[in-house]
Structure formats: C-alpha cells, structure tokens
Coordinates of N, CA, C and O in Angstrom, one line a residue:
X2 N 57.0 10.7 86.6 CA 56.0 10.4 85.6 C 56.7 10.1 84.3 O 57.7 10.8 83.9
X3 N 56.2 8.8 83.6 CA 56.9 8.7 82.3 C 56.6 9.5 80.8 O 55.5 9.9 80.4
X4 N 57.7 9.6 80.2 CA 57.2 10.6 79.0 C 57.1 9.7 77.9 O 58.1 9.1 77.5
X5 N 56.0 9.6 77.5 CA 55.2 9.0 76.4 C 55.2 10.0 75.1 O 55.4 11.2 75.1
X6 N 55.1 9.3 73.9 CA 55.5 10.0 72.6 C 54.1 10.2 72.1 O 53.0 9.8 72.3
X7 N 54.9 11.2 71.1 CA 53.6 12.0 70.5 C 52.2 10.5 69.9 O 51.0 10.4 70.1
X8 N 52.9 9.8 69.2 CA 52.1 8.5 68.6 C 51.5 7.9 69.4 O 50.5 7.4 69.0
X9 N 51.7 7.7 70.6 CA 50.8 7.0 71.8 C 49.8 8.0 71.9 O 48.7 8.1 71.5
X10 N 50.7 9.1 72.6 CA 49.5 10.0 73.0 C 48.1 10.1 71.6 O 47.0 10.0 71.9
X11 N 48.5 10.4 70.2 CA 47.8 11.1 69.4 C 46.9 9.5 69.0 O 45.8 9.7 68.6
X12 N 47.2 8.1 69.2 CA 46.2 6.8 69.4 C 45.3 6.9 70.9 O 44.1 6.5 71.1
X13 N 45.9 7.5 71.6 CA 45.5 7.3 73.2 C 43.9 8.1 73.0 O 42.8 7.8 73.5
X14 N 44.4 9.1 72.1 CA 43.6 10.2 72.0 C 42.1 9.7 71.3 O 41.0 9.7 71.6
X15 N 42.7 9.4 70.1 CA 41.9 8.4 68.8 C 40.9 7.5 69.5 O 39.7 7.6 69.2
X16 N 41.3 6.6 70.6 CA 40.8 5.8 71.3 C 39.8 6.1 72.1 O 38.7 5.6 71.8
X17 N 39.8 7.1 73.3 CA 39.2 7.3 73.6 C 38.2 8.3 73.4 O 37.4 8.4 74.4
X18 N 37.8 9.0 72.6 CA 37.4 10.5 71.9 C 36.7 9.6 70.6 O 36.3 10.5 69.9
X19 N 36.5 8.6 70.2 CA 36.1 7.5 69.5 C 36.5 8.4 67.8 O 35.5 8.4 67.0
X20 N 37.3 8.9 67.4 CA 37.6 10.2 66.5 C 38.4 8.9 65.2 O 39.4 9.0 64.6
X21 N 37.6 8.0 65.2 CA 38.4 7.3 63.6 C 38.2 7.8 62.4 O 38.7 7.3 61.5
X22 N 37.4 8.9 62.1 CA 37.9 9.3 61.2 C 39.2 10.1 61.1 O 39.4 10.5 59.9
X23 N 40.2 10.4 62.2 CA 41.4 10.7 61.9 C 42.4 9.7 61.5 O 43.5 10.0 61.1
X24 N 41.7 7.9 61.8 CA 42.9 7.3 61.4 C 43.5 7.4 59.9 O 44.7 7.4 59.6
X25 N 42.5 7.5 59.1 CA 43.0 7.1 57.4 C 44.1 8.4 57.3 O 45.1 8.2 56.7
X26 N 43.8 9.9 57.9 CA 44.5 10.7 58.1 C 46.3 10.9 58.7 O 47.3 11.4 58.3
X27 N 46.0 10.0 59.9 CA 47.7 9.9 60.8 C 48.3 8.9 59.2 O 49.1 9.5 58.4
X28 N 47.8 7.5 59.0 CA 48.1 6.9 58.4 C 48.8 7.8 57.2 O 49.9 8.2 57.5
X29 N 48.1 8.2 56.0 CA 49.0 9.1 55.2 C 49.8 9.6 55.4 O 50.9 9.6 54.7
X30 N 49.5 10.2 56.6 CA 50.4 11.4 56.9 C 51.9 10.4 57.1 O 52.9 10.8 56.6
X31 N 51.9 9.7 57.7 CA 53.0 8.5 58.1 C 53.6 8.2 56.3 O 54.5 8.8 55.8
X32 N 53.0 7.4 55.9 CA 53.4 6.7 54.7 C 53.9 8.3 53.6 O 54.3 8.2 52.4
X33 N 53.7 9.7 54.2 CA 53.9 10.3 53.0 C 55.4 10.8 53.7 O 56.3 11.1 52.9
X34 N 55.9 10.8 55.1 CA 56.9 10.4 55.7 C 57.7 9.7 55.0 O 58.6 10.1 54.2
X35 N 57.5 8.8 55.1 CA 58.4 7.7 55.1 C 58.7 7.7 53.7 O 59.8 7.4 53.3
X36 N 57.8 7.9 52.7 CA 58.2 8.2 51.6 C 59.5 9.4 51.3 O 60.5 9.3 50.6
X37 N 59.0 10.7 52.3 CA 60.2 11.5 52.0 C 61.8 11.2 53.0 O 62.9 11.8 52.8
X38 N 61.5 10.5 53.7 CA 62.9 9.5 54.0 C 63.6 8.6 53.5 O 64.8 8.3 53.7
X39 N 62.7 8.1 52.5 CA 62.9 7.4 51.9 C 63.9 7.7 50.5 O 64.9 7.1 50.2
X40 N 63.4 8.7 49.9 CA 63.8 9.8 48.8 C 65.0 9.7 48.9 O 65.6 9.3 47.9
X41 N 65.8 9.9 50.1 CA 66.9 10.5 50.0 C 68.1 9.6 50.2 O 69.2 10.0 50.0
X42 N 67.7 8.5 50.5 CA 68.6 6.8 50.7 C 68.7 6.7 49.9 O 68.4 7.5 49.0
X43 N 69.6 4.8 49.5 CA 69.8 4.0 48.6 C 68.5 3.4 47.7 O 68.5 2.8 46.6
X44 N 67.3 3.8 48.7 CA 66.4 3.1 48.2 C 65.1 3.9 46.9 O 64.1 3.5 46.4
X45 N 65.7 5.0 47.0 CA 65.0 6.3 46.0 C 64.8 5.5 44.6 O 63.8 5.6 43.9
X46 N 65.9 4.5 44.1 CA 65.7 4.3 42.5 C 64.8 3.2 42.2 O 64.4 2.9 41.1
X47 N 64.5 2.5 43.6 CA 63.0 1.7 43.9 C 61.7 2.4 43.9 O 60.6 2.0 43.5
X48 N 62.0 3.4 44.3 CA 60.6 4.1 44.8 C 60.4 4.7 43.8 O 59.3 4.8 43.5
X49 N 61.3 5.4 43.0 CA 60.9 5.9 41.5 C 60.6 4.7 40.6 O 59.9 5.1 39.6
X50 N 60.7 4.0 40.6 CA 60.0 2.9 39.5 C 58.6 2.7 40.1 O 57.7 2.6 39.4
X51 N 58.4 2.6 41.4 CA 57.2 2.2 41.6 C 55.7 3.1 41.2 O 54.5 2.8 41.0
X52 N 56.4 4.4 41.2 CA 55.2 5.6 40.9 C 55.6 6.2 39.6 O 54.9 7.1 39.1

C-alpha cells in the first residue's frame, strides 16, 4: 500500500465530506508557514518591508 501525505489525505478529505469551509483555513495555515520559514532565510529583509 502506498503512503500518501498528510496534504493529499487532508484535500482527499475536503473533497469528499464537501467541508470547504476548511479551505480558506488549510490555506492560512500554509501561507502563515511559509511566512515563518521564511523569517529565518536571506529573504526576512523582504518580508519586513512588506508588512
């Protein structure tokens, strides 16, 4: 059996369970991610000008 990641499964889920009011939710949750990976790179003195 193949092992599938949490992000498939947690759309798989979305999908069928018709549950879109969680997307605007994953979405944030993602971009507030990537924001805090972002922090910590070369790219932090971009991301402070922007906000």
């Amino acid at each position: 059996m193949r092992r599938r990641s949490f992000l498939s499964e947690l759309f798989d889920y979305v999908r069928a369970n018709r549950a879109w009011m969680l997307a605007p939710i994953i979405v944030v949750l993602v971009l507030a991610g990537a924001l805090i990976i972002l922090g910590g790179t070369q790219a932090a003195p971009l991301i402070y000008t922007l906000f």
